[in-house]
């Protein structure tokens, strides 16, 4: 396997007539990432993923998997790559095991020898003999991951793997993704469930109207909204005056609490000043934004 990143997209464009679905997307997924790919409906996520896998050709730009362009290398570019876009599909009249055997025969190599192993990984061995037509949605999702694992991938692409699952199914799918990531598989995860992305991913990209508006570490994105504080004090009006005197700007009194923005050193000095003024502090809480709040703020124009 090449030393190139698992996924590299440069100036990727896809047009359908006068409509530009993907507009000069640059994207890099590094080895070991659990990478969240986020965006509102119609933002270009699925179209991007299809181009990355060579399912459709880009109008402009390039996409590479481990340094290989599917548009040039064809199926060879998918060596070490597996996953599904818009849900896995199986023959409903065949059992789960027979569906996997069919896929393993098509894939060749050692895939057939891994069938029982991957059924164990996704906890489907007990239902492997049953027809897929009788599977629940969650079981089909897990069978989709099992089929992807047949080829022992180094890159696993999952498009909305928990959509339509009940809470227990979502929990099981998250635990499975964590387990696969701990085994060194790079994962590109597209999901509408932002709390799930926040729990699983170390890096994210957000796409809006076909363009990437953020790509980077999830922690850095969350920290970009940090710095706010909520203060409850014994005398809010006097506390506000002390904060303003200490150079804290934009102090607001809302429902008996003070809210403000300041760096850590300013907050430390302000709390000492409040104590010296005989003002009791009953709570001082840093305010942090969730990924969902940041996502909605960054994409609100399109959502509206």
Short mmCIF file of C-alpha atoms in Angstrom, two decimals:
data_model
loop_
_atom_site.label_atom_id
_atom_site.label_comp_id
_atom_site.label_asym_id
_atom_site.label_seq_id
_atom_site.Cartn_x
_atom_site.Cartn_y
_atom_site.Cartn_z
CA UNK A 1 0.00 0.00 0.00
CA UNK A 2 1.28 3.46 -0.95
CA UNK A 3 2.40 5.95 1.68
CA UNK A 4 -0.06 8.50 0.26
CA UNK A 5 -3.06 9.61 2.37
CA UNK A 6 -6.11 7.35 2.17
CA UNK A 7 -8.19 10.14 0.58
CA UNK A 8 -7.06 13.20 -1.34
CA UNK A 9 -9.39 15.41 -3.37
CA UNK A 10 -8.15 18.50 -5.18
CA UNK A 11 -10.37 21.10 -6.87
CA UNK A 12 -13.08 18.47 -7.28
CA UNK A 13 -16.04 19.70 -9.35
CA UNK A 14 -19.23 18.01 -10.49
CA UNK A 15 -21.75 19.79 -12.70
CA UNK A 16 -25.09 18.59 -13.96
CA UNK A 17 -25.92 21.02 -16.72
CA UNK A 18 -26.25 24.45 -15.13
CA UNK A 19 -26.19 23.00 -11.59
CA UNK A 20 -22.87 22.76 -9.76
CA UNK A 21 -23.30 20.02 -7.15
CA UNK A 22 -19.66 20.01 -5.97
CA UNK A 23 -17.62 23.19 -6.35
CA UNK A 24 -13.80 22.91 -6.11
CA UNK A 25 -13.66 20.65 -3.07
CA UNK A 26 -10.27 20.03 -1.44
CA UNK A 27 -10.20 17.21 1.08
CA UNK A 28 -7.52 15.13 2.83
CA UNK A 29 -8.13 12.15 5.11
CA UNK A 30 -4.99 11.03 6.92
CA UNK A 31 -4.16 7.50 8.06
CA UNK A 32 -5.83 6.62 11.34
CA UNK A 33 -8.48 9.33 11.06
CA UNK A 34 -12.09 8.87 11.94
CA UNK A 35 -13.11 11.66 9.61
CA UNK A 36 -16.60 13.18 9.73
CA UNK A 37 -18.01 14.55 6.48
CA UNK A 38 -20.92 16.84 7.27
CA UNK A 39 -23.38 18.99 5.40
CA UNK A 40 -27.09 19.73 4.95
CA UNK A 41 -29.17 17.72 2.50
CA UNK A 42 -28.23 18.68 -1.05
CA UNK A 43 -24.89 20.19 -0.01
CA UNK A 44 -22.86 17.76 -2.16
CA UNK A 45 -21.79 15.08 0.34
CA UNK A 46 -23.04 12.03 -1.50
CA UNK A 47 -21.89 13.34 -4.88
CA UNK A 48 -18.41 13.88 -3.42
CA UNK A 49 -18.32 10.36 -1.99
CA UNK A 50 -19.41 8.88 -5.32
CA UNK A 51 -16.56 10.66 -7.09
CA UNK A 52 -14.06 9.52 -4.46
CA UNK A 53 -15.06 5.90 -5.13
CA UNK A 54 -15.06 6.29 -8.89
CA UNK A 55 -18.82 5.68 -9.15
CA UNK A 56 -19.18 8.91 -11.13
CA UNK A 57 -16.56 10.96 -12.94
CA UNK A 58 -15.68 14.48 -11.82
CA UNK A 59 -16.24 17.34 -14.22
CA UNK A 60 -12.95 18.85 -13.06
CA UNK A 61 -10.26 18.10 -10.52
CA UNK A 62 -9.01 14.81 -9.13
CA UNK A 63 -9.69 12.32 -6.36
CA UNK A 64 -7.15 9.77 -5.15
CA UNK A 65 -7.33 6.80 -2.79
CA UNK A 66 -3.88 5.93 -1.42
CA UNK A 67 -2.44 7.89 -4.35
CA UNK A 68 -4.53 6.16 -7.05
CA UNK A 69 -7.15 7.98 -9.11
CA UNK A 70 -10.25 5.80 -9.74
CA UNK A 71 -10.87 7.70 -12.98
CA UNK A 72 -7.52 6.42 -14.29
CA UNK A 73 -6.78 3.22 -12.37
CA UNK A 74 -10.36 1.90 -12.32
CA UNK A 75 -11.09 -0.90 -9.85
CA UNK A 76 -7.38 -1.14 -8.90
CA UNK A 77 -7.78 2.19 -7.10
CA UNK A 78 -10.18 0.49 -4.70
CA UNK A 79 -7.62 -1.99 -3.36
CA UNK A 80 -7.74 -1.65 0.42
CA UNK A 81 -10.95 0.41 0.23
CA UNK A 82 -14.50 -0.66 1.15
CA UNK A 83 -17.80 0.74 2.34
CA UNK A 84 -21.16 1.86 1.03
CA UNK A 85 -22.91 5.02 -0.17
CA UNK A 86 -26.64 5.53 0.52
CA UNK A 87 -27.04 2.17 2.24
CA UNK A 88 -25.88 -1.38 1.40
CA UNK A 89 -27.90 -3.57 -0.98
CA UNK A 90 -28.31 -7.36 -0.87
CA UNK A 91 -30.36 -10.14 -2.46
CA UNK A 92 -33.31 -10.43 -0.04
CA UNK A 93 -34.05 -14.07 -0.94
CA UNK A 94 -30.53 -15.21 0.00
CA UNK A 95 -29.24 -15.65 3.52
CA UNK A 96 -26.75 -13.23 5.03
CA UNK A 97 -23.99 -15.83 4.72
CA UNK A 98 -24.81 -16.59 1.06
CA UNK A 99 -24.80 -12.89 0.22
CA UNK A 100 -21.36 -12.60 1.77
CA UNK A 101 -20.16 -15.71 -0.06
CA UNK A 102 -21.31 -14.24 -3.38
CA UNK A 103 -19.49 -10.98 -2.70
CA UNK A 104 -16.38 -12.84 -1.54
CA UNK A 105 -16.32 -14.90 -4.74
CA UNK A 106 -16.57 -11.73 -6.80
CA UNK A 107 -13.78 -10.09 -4.82
CA UNK A 108 -11.46 -13.10 -4.89
CA UNK A 109 -8.31 -13.43 -2.82
CA UNK A 110 -8.77 -14.42 0.83
CA UNK A 111 -12.20 -12.79 1.15
CA UNK A 112 -14.08 -16.12 1.37
CA UNK A 113 -11.97 -17.25 4.31
CA UNK A 114 -13.04 -14.19 6.29
CA UNK A 115 -16.81 -14.74 6.14
CA UNK A 116 -17.24 -16.29 9.59
CA UNK A 117 -14.80 -13.82 11.11
CA UNK A 118 -16.68 -10.75 9.84
CA UNK A 119 -20.03 -12.23 10.89
CA UNK A 120 -18.61 -12.44 14.41
CA UNK A 121 -17.32 -8.85 14.24
CA UNK A 122 -20.82 -7.49 13.49
CA UNK A 123 -22.62 -9.99 15.77
CA UNK A 124 -24.60 -11.66 12.99
CA UNK A 125 -23.36 -15.26 13.14
CA UNK A 126 -26.59 -16.44 14.82
CA UNK A 127 -28.72 -14.95 12.02
CA UNK A 128 -26.36 -15.67 9.13
CA UNK A 129 -28.49 -18.53 7.82
CA UNK A 130 -31.67 -16.40 7.67
CA UNK A 131 -32.83 -14.62 4.54
CA UNK A 132 -31.82 -10.96 4.38
CA UNK A 133 -35.41 -10.07 3.47
CA UNK A 134 -36.30 -10.84 7.09
CA UNK A 135 -33.51 -8.70 8.56
CA UNK A 136 -34.20 -5.48 10.42
CA UNK A 137 -32.74 -2.25 9.07
CA UNK A 138 -29.98 -2.37 11.68
CA UNK A 139 -29.06 -5.92 10.75
CA UNK A 140 -28.77 -4.95 7.08
CA UNK A 141 -26.52 -2.05 8.06
CA UNK A 142 -24.30 -4.43 10.03
CA UNK A 143 -24.27 -6.89 7.15
CA UNK A 144 -23.14 -4.00 4.96
CA UNK A 145 -20.18 -3.42 7.24
CA UNK A 146 -19.47 -7.18 7.28
CA UNK A 147 -19.38 -7.21 3.47
CA UNK A 148 -16.98 -4.25 3.54
CA UNK A 149 -14.68 -6.02 6.00
CA UNK A 150 -14.35 -9.08 3.74
CA UNK A 151 -11.53 -7.40 1.87
CA UNK A 152 -9.68 -6.37 5.08
CA UNK A 153 -9.81 -2.67 4.17
CA UNK A 154 -7.44 0.01 5.31
CA UNK A 155 -10.05 2.65 4.45
CA UNK A 156 -13.72 2.19 5.32
CA UNK A 157 -16.28 4.63 3.91
CA UNK A 158 -19.64 4.72 5.72
CA UNK A 159 -22.51 6.89 4.49
CA UNK A 160 -25.13 7.46 7.22
CA UNK A 161 -24.55 4.06 8.90
CA UNK A 162 -26.98 4.75 11.77
CA UNK A 163 -29.87 6.27 9.79
CA UNK A 164 -33.15 4.59 10.71
CA UNK A 165 -31.74 2.68 13.68
CA UNK A 166 -33.32 2.64 17.11
CA UNK A 167 -31.25 3.97 20.07
CA UNK A 168 -29.85 0.52 20.88
CA UNK A 169 -28.90 -0.04 17.22
CA UNK A 170 -27.22 3.36 17.07
CA UNK A 171 -25.24 2.57 20.21
CA UNK A 172 -24.12 -0.78 18.79
CA UNK A 173 -23.07 0.81 15.49
CA UNK A 174 -21.05 3.49 17.30
CA UNK A 175 -19.28 0.84 19.36
CA UNK A 176 -18.52 -1.11 16.18
CA UNK A 177 -17.04 1.98 14.50
CA UNK A 178 -14.89 2.63 17.59
CA UNK A 179 -13.67 -0.98 17.59
CA UNK A 180 -12.75 -0.87 13.90
CA UNK A 181 -10.92 2.43 14.35
CA UNK A 182 -8.98 0.98 17.29
CA UNK A 183 -7.77 -1.75 14.92
CA UNK A 184 -6.11 0.86 12.69
CA UNK A 185 -8.76 1.20 9.97
CA UNK A 186 -9.14 4.73 8.63
CA UNK A 187 -12.83 5.65 8.55
CA UNK A 188 -14.60 8.30 6.48
CA UNK A 189 -18.01 8.79 8.07
CA UNK A 190 -20.88 10.81 6.64
CA UNK A 191 -23.64 11.41 9.18
CA UNK A 192 -26.52 13.74 10.00
CA UNK A 193 -26.27 12.84 13.69
CA UNK A 194 -23.83 15.44 14.94
CA UNK A 195 -23.61 14.13 18.51
CA UNK A 196 -22.43 10.86 16.97
CA UNK A 197 -19.76 12.65 14.92
CA UNK A 198 -18.65 14.56 18.02
CA UNK A 199 -18.25 11.26 19.89
CA UNK A 200 -16.46 9.33 17.14
CA UNK A 201 -14.43 11.67 14.95
CA UNK A 202 -11.07 13.39 15.40
CA UNK A 203 -11.28 15.46 12.19
CA UNK A 204 -14.21 16.85 10.22
CA UNK A 205 -15.08 18.67 7.03
CA UNK A 206 -18.25 20.69 6.57
CA UNK A 207 -19.63 21.22 3.07
CA UNK A 208 -22.21 23.89 2.18
CA UNK A 209 -23.59 24.54 -1.31
CA UNK A 210 -20.92 22.30 -2.79
CA UNK A 211 -17.99 24.06 -1.08
CA UNK A 212 -15.92 23.06 1.93
CA UNK A 213 -16.30 25.74 4.61
CA UNK A 214 -14.26 23.96 7.29
CA UNK A 215 -11.75 21.14 7.34
CA UNK A 216 -9.58 20.32 10.32
CA UNK A 217 -9.41 18.98 13.85
CA UNK A 218 -12.75 18.67 15.58
CA UNK A 219 -11.24 19.89 18.87
CA UNK A 220 -10.00 23.07 17.18
CA UNK A 221 -13.46 23.74 15.74
CA UNK A 222 -15.07 23.30 19.16
CA UNK A 223 -12.43 25.47 20.85
CA UNK A 224 -13.06 28.24 18.33
CA UNK A 225 -16.36 28.89 20.12
CA UNK A 226 -14.86 28.76 23.61
CA UNK A 227 -14.00 31.75 25.79
CA UNK A 228 -17.46 32.58 27.08
CA UNK A 229 -18.44 32.39 30.74
CA UNK A 230 -21.60 32.42 32.84
CA UNK A 231 -21.33 33.94 36.34
CA UNK A 232 -23.77 33.79 39.24
CA UNK A 233 -22.91 36.20 42.06
CA UNK A 234 -24.46 37.43 45.30
CA UNK A 235 -24.78 40.97 43.89
CA UNK A 236 -25.02 40.78 40.05
CA UNK A 237 -25.11 44.57 39.50
CA UNK A 238 -21.98 45.23 41.56
CA UNK A 239 -20.31 42.18 40.00
CA UNK A 240 -21.01 43.59 36.55
CA UNK A 241 -19.40 46.89 37.53
CA UNK A 242 -16.29 45.07 38.86
CA UNK A 243 -15.96 43.05 35.64
CA UNK A 244 -16.24 46.16 33.48
CA UNK A 245 -13.64 47.92 35.63
CA UNK A 246 -11.30 44.97 35.06
CA UNK A 247 -11.55 45.37 31.30
CA UNK A 248 -14.11 42.64 30.63
CA UNK A 249 -16.18 43.82 27.67
CA UNK A 250 -19.72 42.93 26.62
CA UNK A 251 -20.92 41.88 30.07
CA UNK A 252 -24.64 41.08 29.93
CA UNK A 253 -27.04 40.50 32.80
CA UNK A 254 -29.56 37.85 31.75
CA UNK A 255 -32.03 36.24 34.17
CA UNK A 256 -29.89 37.10 37.17
CA UNK A 257 -26.68 35.75 35.59
CA UNK A 258 -23.78 37.56 33.99
CA UNK A 259 -22.50 36.37 30.62
CA UNK A 260 -19.26 37.61 29.07
CA UNK A 261 -16.25 36.78 26.91
CA UNK A 262 -12.71 36.93 28.30
CA UNK A 263 -9.41 35.09 28.29
CA UNK A 264 -8.38 32.91 31.22
CA UNK A 265 -5.97 35.47 32.74
CA UNK A 266 -8.65 38.20 32.74
CA UNK A 267 -11.18 35.87 34.36
CA UNK A 268 -8.67 34.93 37.08
CA UNK A 269 -7.98 38.58 37.89
CA UNK A 270 -11.70 39.40 37.86
CA UNK A 271 -12.55 36.64 40.35
CA UNK A 272 -9.89 37.95 42.76
CA UNK A 273 -11.35 41.45 42.40
CA UNK A 274 -14.87 40.17 43.06
CA UNK A 275 -13.69 38.49 46.25
CA UNK A 276 -11.88 41.63 47.38
CA UNK A 277 -15.10 43.60 46.84
CA UNK A 278 -16.96 41.18 49.07
CA UNK A 279 -19.05 39.74 46.22
CA UNK A 280 -19.73 36.03 46.55
CA UNK A 281 -19.42 33.79 43.50
CA UNK A 282 -21.90 30.93 43.52
CA UNK A 283 -21.06 29.66 40.00
CA UNK A 284 -18.57 30.42 37.25
CA UNK A 285 -19.14 28.17 34.25
CA UNK A 286 -17.25 28.19 30.94
CA UNK A 287 -19.57 28.14 27.95
CA UNK A 288 -18.78 25.72 25.15
CA UNK A 289 -20.61 25.16 21.88
CA UNK A 290 -21.65 21.73 20.67
CA UNK A 291 -20.83 20.57 17.17
CA UNK A 292 -24.55 20.83 16.38
CA UNK A 293 -24.64 24.51 17.39
CA UNK A 294 -21.53 25.30 15.35
CA UNK A 295 -22.80 23.33 12.35
CA UNK A 296 -26.14 25.13 12.35
CA UNK A 297 -24.41 28.49 12.67
CA UNK A 298 -22.10 27.74 9.75
CA UNK A 299 -24.84 26.37 7.50
CA UNK A 300 -27.85 28.42 8.63
CA UNK A 301 -28.01 30.43 5.41
CA UNK A 302 -28.50 27.25 3.35
CA UNK A 303 -30.87 25.74 5.92
CA UNK A 304 -33.04 28.86 5.77
#
